[in-house]
mmCIF file of N, CA and C in Angstrom:
data_model
loop_
_atom_site.group_PDB
_atom_site.id
_atom_site.type_symbol
_atom_site.label_atom_id
_atom_site.label_comp_id
_atom_site.label_asym_id
_atom_site.label_seq_id
_atom_site.Cartn_x
_atom_site.Cartn_y
_atom_site.Cartn_z
ATOM 1 N N UNK U 1 114.887 130.769 44.621
ATOM 2 C CA UNK U 1 115.669 130.243 45.726
ATOM 3 C C UNK U 1 115.732 131.268 46.845
ATOM 4 N N UNK U 2 116.052 130.813 48.025
ATOM 5 C CA UNK U 2 116.071 131.650 49.217
ATOM 6 C C UNK U 2 117.513 131.971 49.602
ATOM 7 N N UNK U 3 118.287 132.499 48.684
ATOM 8 C CA UNK U 3 119.720 132.674 48.913
ATOM 9 C C UNK U 3 120.046 133.713 49.969
ATOM 10 N N UNK U 4 119.173 134.691 50.197
ATOM 11 C CA UNK U 4 119.555 135.686 51.192
ATOM 12 C C UNK U 4 119.474 135.126 52.611
ATOM 13 N N UNK U 5 118.892 133.954 52.792
ATOM 14 C CA UNK U 5 118.847 133.323 54.111
ATOM 15 C C UNK U 5 120.237 132.911 54.584
ATOM 16 N N UNK U 6 121.170 132.669 53.657
ATOM 17 C CA UNK U 6 122.528 132.308 54.046
ATOM 18 C C UNK U 6 123.444 133.521 54.118
ATOM 19 N N UNK U 7 122.942 134.687 53.711
ATOM 20 C CA UNK U 7 123.724 135.925 53.769
ATOM 21 C C UNK U 7 123.257 136.847 54.885
ATOM 22 N N UNK U 8 122.310 136.374 55.681
ATOM 23 C CA UNK U 8 121.773 137.224 56.733
ATOM 24 C C UNK U 8 121.206 136.398 57.871
ATOM 25 N N UNK U 9 120.392 137.058 58.697
ATOM 26 C CA UNK U 9 119.766 136.382 59.836
ATOM 27 C C UNK U 9 118.258 136.396 59.666
ATOM 28 N N UNK U 10 117.633 135.337 60.151
ATOM 29 C CA UNK U 10 116.180 135.256 60.150
ATOM 30 C C UNK U 10 115.695 135.817 61.483
ATOM 31 N N UNK U 11 114.714 136.670 61.430
ATOM 32 C CA UNK U 11 114.185 137.305 62.634
ATOM 33 C C UNK U 11 112.779 136.771 62.879
ATOM 34 N N UNK U 12 112.576 136.259 64.080
ATOM 35 C CA UNK U 12 111.278 135.725 64.476
ATOM 36 C C UNK U 12 110.719 136.570 65.610
ATOM 37 N N UNK U 13 109.397 136.593 65.718
ATOM 38 C CA UNK U 13 108.735 137.291 66.814
ATOM 39 C C UNK U 13 107.826 136.286 67.521
ATOM 40 N N UNK U 14 107.868 136.284 68.822
ATOM 41 C CA UNK U 14 107.003 135.432 69.616
ATOM 42 C C UNK U 14 106.172 136.282 70.556
ATOM 43 N N UNK U 15 105.233 135.664 71.214
ATOM 44 C CA UNK U 15 104.395 136.375 72.174
ATOM 45 C C UNK U 15 104.582 135.774 73.562
ATOM 46 N N UNK U 16 104.553 136.603 74.591
ATOM 47 C CA UNK U 16 104.702 136.088 75.957
ATOM 48 C C UNK U 16 103.576 135.129 76.343
ATOM 49 N N UNK U 17 102.404 135.322 75.751
ATOM 50 C CA UNK U 17 101.249 134.498 76.099
ATOM 51 C C UNK U 17 101.374 133.071 75.578
ATOM 52 N N UNK U 18 102.176 132.876 74.498
ATOM 53 C CA UNK U 18 102.306 131.562 73.894
ATOM 54 C C UNK U 18 103.785 131.274 73.662
ATOM 55 N N UNK U 19 104.375 130.461 74.514
ATOM 56 C CA UNK U 19 105.808 130.196 74.408
ATOM 57 C C UNK U 19 106.160 129.413 73.144
ATOM 58 N N UNK U 20 105.182 128.813 72.487
ATOM 59 C CA UNK U 20 105.421 128.088 71.240
ATOM 60 C C UNK U 20 105.232 128.957 70.001
ATOM 61 N N UNK U 21 104.925 130.231 70.183
ATOM 62 C CA UNK U 21 104.682 131.095 69.026
ATOM 63 C C UNK U 21 106.002 131.481 68.378
ATOM 64 N N UNK U 22 105.984 131.581 67.069
ATOM 65 C CA UNK U 22 107.164 131.996 66.329
ATOM 66 C C UNK U 22 106.718 132.461 64.952
ATOM 67 N N UNK U 23 106.749 133.756 64.729
ATOM 68 C CA UNK U 23 106.374 134.330 63.450
ATOM 69 C C UNK U 23 107.624 134.809 62.736
ATOM 70 N N UNK U 24 107.863 134.309 61.535
ATOM 71 C CA UNK U 24 109.002 134.752 60.745
ATOM 72 C C UNK U 24 108.680 136.121 60.165
ATOM 73 N N UNK U 25 109.552 137.094 60.409
ATOM 74 C CA UNK U 25 109.337 138.452 59.911
ATOM 75 C C UNK U 25 110.086 138.657 58.599
ATOM 76 N N UNK U 26 109.459 139.348 57.673
ATOM 77 C CA UNK U 26 110.091 139.692 56.402
ATOM 78 C C UNK U 26 110.870 140.982 56.614
ATOM 79 N N UNK U 27 112.199 140.879 56.612
ATOM 80 C CA UNK U 27 113.048 142.035 56.897
ATOM 81 C C UNK U 27 113.316 142.893 55.665
ATOM 82 N N UNK U 28 112.783 142.490 54.510
ATOM 83 C CA UNK U 28 112.896 143.283 53.278
ATOM 84 C C UNK U 28 111.515 143.396 52.628
ATOM 85 N N UNK U 29 110.572 144.027 53.298
ATOM 86 C CA UNK U 29 109.210 144.089 52.760
ATOM 87 C C UNK U 29 109.154 144.861 51.442
ATOM 88 N N UNK U 30 108.213 144.462 50.604
ATOM 89 C CA UNK U 30 107.937 145.131 49.323
ATOM 90 C C UNK U 30 109.154 145.160 48.405
ATOM 91 N N UNK U 31 109.977 144.112 48.463
ATOM 92 C CA UNK U 31 111.166 144.074 47.613
ATOM 93 C C UNK U 31 110.911 143.380 46.280
ATOM 94 N N UNK U 32 109.737 142.794 46.106
ATOM 95 C CA UNK U 32 109.419 142.094 44.862
ATOM 96 C C UNK U 32 108.007 142.441 44.420
ATOM 97 N N UNK U 33 107.673 142.012 43.227
ATOM 98 C CA UNK U 33 106.380 142.357 42.637
ATOM 99 C C UNK U 33 105.185 141.660 43.244
ATOM 100 N N UNK U 34 105.373 140.463 43.816
ATOM 101 C CA UNK U 34 104.245 139.739 44.396
ATOM 102 C C UNK U 34 104.589 139.313 45.815
ATOM 103 N N UNK U 35 103.560 139.006 46.595
ATOM 104 C CA UNK U 35 103.788 138.563 47.972
ATOM 105 C C UNK U 35 104.621 137.285 48.005
ATOM 106 N N UNK U 36 104.355 136.349 47.071
ATOM 107 C CA UNK U 36 105.097 135.087 47.049
ATOM 108 C C UNK U 36 106.575 135.347 46.760
ATOM 109 N N UNK U 37 106.868 136.153 45.761
ATOM 110 C CA UNK U 37 108.258 136.460 45.422
ATOM 111 C C UNK U 37 108.934 137.243 46.548
ATOM 112 N N UNK U 38 108.185 138.108 47.210
ATOM 113 C CA UNK U 38 108.746 138.931 48.287
ATOM 114 C C UNK U 38 109.270 138.076 49.433
ATOM 115 N N UNK U 39 108.658 136.939 49.718
ATOM 116 C CA UNK U 39 109.088 136.093 50.822
ATOM 117 C C UNK U 39 110.336 135.282 50.499
ATOM 118 N N UNK U 40 110.880 135.415 49.313
ATOM 119 C CA UNK U 40 112.108 134.696 48.982
ATOM 120 C C UNK U 40 113.355 135.413 49.495
ATOM 121 N N UNK U 41 113.197 136.631 50.014
ATOM 122 C CA UNK U 41 114.345 137.373 50.553
ATOM 123 C C UNK U 41 114.011 137.965 51.918
ATOM 124 N N UNK U 42 113.594 137.112 52.811
ATOM 125 C CA UNK U 42 113.088 137.536 54.126
ATOM 126 C C UNK U 42 114.171 137.887 55.131
ATOM 127 N N UNK U 43 115.407 137.433 54.939
ATOM 128 C CA UNK U 43 116.459 137.614 55.948
ATOM 129 C C UNK U 43 116.981 139.052 55.973
ATOM 130 N N UNK U 44 117.502 139.453 57.118
ATOM 131 C CA UNK U 44 118.178 140.740 57.273
ATOM 132 C C UNK U 44 119.655 140.484 57.005
ATOM 133 N N UNK U 45 120.150 141.022 55.888
ATOM 134 C CA UNK U 45 121.503 140.718 55.445
ATOM 135 C C UNK U 45 122.548 141.510 56.225
ATOM 136 N N UNK U 46 123.795 141.015 56.182
ATOM 137 C CA UNK U 46 124.917 141.615 56.889
ATOM 138 C C UNK U 46 125.049 143.090 56.506
ATOM 139 N N UNK U 47 125.241 143.916 57.525
ATOM 140 C CA UNK U 47 125.398 145.371 57.420
ATOM 141 C C UNK U 47 124.145 146.111 56.961
ATOM 142 N N UNK U 48 123.007 145.434 56.937
ATOM 143 C CA UNK U 48 121.728 146.107 56.711
ATOM 144 C C UNK U 48 121.103 146.342 58.080
ATOM 145 N N UNK U 49 120.361 147.406 58.226
ATOM 146 C CA UNK U 49 119.816 147.798 59.527
ATOM 147 C C UNK U 49 118.300 147.719 59.533
ATOM 148 N N UNK U 50 117.765 147.160 60.605
ATOM 149 C CA UNK U 50 116.325 147.199 60.853
ATOM 150 C C UNK U 50 116.109 147.975 62.138
ATOM 151 N N UNK U 51 115.247 148.985 62.101
ATOM 152 C CA UNK U 51 114.890 149.758 63.289
ATOM 153 C C UNK U 51 113.373 149.774 63.421
ATOM 154 N N UNK U 52 112.897 149.397 64.581
ATOM 155 C CA UNK U 52 111.465 149.457 64.877
ATOM 156 C C UNK U 52 111.196 150.733 65.659
ATOM 157 N N UNK U 53 110.515 151.702 65.055
ATOM 158 C CA UNK U 53 110.289 152.976 65.737
ATOM 159 C C UNK U 53 109.357 152.858 66.944
ATOM 160 N N UNK U 54 108.535 151.827 66.990
ATOM 161 C CA UNK U 54 107.616 151.678 68.122
ATOM 162 C C UNK U 54 108.312 151.146 69.367
ATOM 163 N N UNK U 55 109.251 150.209 69.186
ATOM 164 C CA UNK U 55 109.923 149.622 70.353
ATOM 165 C C UNK U 55 111.289 150.237 70.616
ATOM 166 N N UNK U 56 111.874 150.898 69.605
ATOM 167 C CA UNK U 56 113.196 151.483 69.766
ATOM 168 C C UNK U 56 114.332 150.497 69.578
ATOM 169 N N UNK U 57 114.051 149.315 69.058
ATOM 170 C CA UNK U 57 115.092 148.306 68.862
ATOM 171 C C UNK U 57 115.720 148.483 67.476
ATOM 172 N N UNK U 58 117.043 148.306 67.412
ATOM 173 C CA UNK U 58 117.787 148.332 66.151
ATOM 174 C C UNK U 58 118.599 147.051 66.057
ATOM 175 N N UNK U 59 118.484 146.353 64.918
ATOM 176 C CA UNK U 59 119.170 145.088 64.691
ATOM 177 C C UNK U 59 120.057 145.229 63.464
ATOM 178 N N UNK U 60 121.349 144.854 63.607
ATOM 179 C CA UNK U 60 122.301 144.886 62.489
ATOM 180 C C UNK U 60 123.140 143.604 62.519
ATOM 181 N N UNK U 61 122.980 142.714 61.557
ATOM 182 C CA UNK U 61 123.886 141.572 61.469
ATOM 183 C C UNK U 61 125.281 142.050 61.058
ATOM 184 N N UNK U 62 126.298 141.687 61.821
ATOM 185 C CA UNK U 62 127.668 142.114 61.533
ATOM 186 C C UNK U 62 128.440 141.075 60.737
ATOM 187 N N UNK U 63 128.164 139.802 60.986
ATOM 188 C CA UNK U 63 128.781 138.726 60.209
ATOM 189 C C UNK U 63 127.902 137.493 60.339
ATOM 190 N N UNK U 64 127.966 136.644 59.308
ATOM 191 C CA UNK U 64 127.177 135.413 59.285
ATOM 192 C C UNK U 64 128.079 134.288 58.806
ATOM 193 N N UNK U 65 128.092 133.192 59.547
ATOM 194 C CA UNK U 65 128.856 132.017 59.165
ATOM 195 C C UNK U 65 127.940 130.821 59.042
ATOM 196 N N UNK U 66 128.528 129.677 58.790
ATOM 197 C CA UNK U 66 127.747 128.452 58.618
ATOM 198 C C UNK U 66 127.029 128.038 59.900
ATOM 199 N N UNK U 67 127.595 128.382 61.070
ATOM 200 C CA UNK U 67 127.030 127.921 62.332
ATOM 201 C C UNK U 67 126.741 129.021 63.333
ATOM 202 N N UNK U 68 127.054 130.267 62.971
ATOM 203 C CA UNK U 68 126.836 131.352 63.928
ATOM 204 C C UNK U 68 126.701 132.679 63.203
ATOM 205 N N UNK U 69 126.177 133.633 63.924
ATOM 206 C CA UNK U 69 126.064 134.998 63.417
ATOM 207 C C UNK U 69 126.404 135.964 64.548
ATOM 208 N N UNK U 70 127.033 137.069 64.193
ATOM 209 C CA UNK U 70 127.312 138.143 65.141
ATOM 210 C C UNK U 70 126.355 139.273 64.811
ATOM 211 N N UNK U 71 125.531 139.638 65.787
ATOM 212 C CA UNK U 71 124.463 140.605 65.549
ATOM 213 C C UNK U 71 124.515 141.689 66.608
ATOM 214 N N UNK U 72 124.422 142.939 66.170
ATOM 215 C CA UNK U 72 124.316 144.069 67.096
ATOM 216 C C UNK U 72 122.832 144.342 67.326
ATOM 217 N N UNK U 73 122.443 144.388 68.603
ATOM 218 C CA UNK U 73 121.060 144.711 68.970
ATOM 219 C C UNK U 73 121.117 145.849 69.971
ATOM 220 N N UNK U 74 120.474 146.961 69.622
ATOM 221 C CA UNK U 74 120.456 148.133 70.504
ATOM 222 C C UNK U 74 119.019 148.448 70.892
ATOM 223 N N UNK U 75 118.869 148.822 72.141
ATOM 224 C CA UNK U 75 117.572 149.249 72.656
ATOM 225 C C UNK U 75 117.672 150.729 72.986
ATOM 226 N N UNK U 76 116.774 151.497 72.443
ATOM 227 C CA UNK U 76 116.764 152.929 72.688
ATOM 228 C C UNK U 76 115.579 153.268 73.580
ATOM 229 N N UNK U 77 115.837 154.106 74.555
ATOM 230 C CA UNK U 77 114.736 154.549 75.404
ATOM 231 C C UNK U 77 113.888 155.526 74.616
ATOM 232 N N UNK U 78 112.612 155.250 74.532
ATOM 233 C CA UNK U 78 111.695 156.101 73.772
ATOM 234 C C UNK U 78 111.139 157.205 74.659
ATOM 235 N N UNK U 79 110.932 158.341 74.058
ATOM 236 C CA UNK U 79 110.301 159.444 74.805
ATOM 237 C C UNK U 79 108.800 159.240 74.807
ATOM 238 N N UNK U 80 108.222 159.499 75.931
ATOM 239 C CA UNK U 80 106.768 159.379 76.050
ATOM 240 C C UNK U 80 106.099 160.610 75.483
ATOM 241 N N UNK U 81 105.007 160.368 74.789
ATOM 242 C CA UNK U 81 104.241 161.501 74.258
ATOM 243 C C UNK U 81 103.366 162.063 75.364
ATOM 244 N N UNK U 82 103.229 163.365 75.339
ATOM 245 C CA UNK U 82 102.373 164.002 76.363
ATOM 246 C C UNK U 82 101.084 164.438 75.779
#
């Protein structure tokens, strides 16, 4: 069952080139023994943190309800490599 979907938020990624694009991201990679089992816990659960080091974005679900979620999203300015 996909129970962590009700305890967290689903994160999708789209591309500017295709407004209809929507890729579901696995926010708990390598959490199970097989790829199929791993996709059963794709949501980012409350008080768990996802940080993308390439973009500097940090996502933290603060609360999740039946019809809404409160999520902290921070953007960090990245230093340029010389």
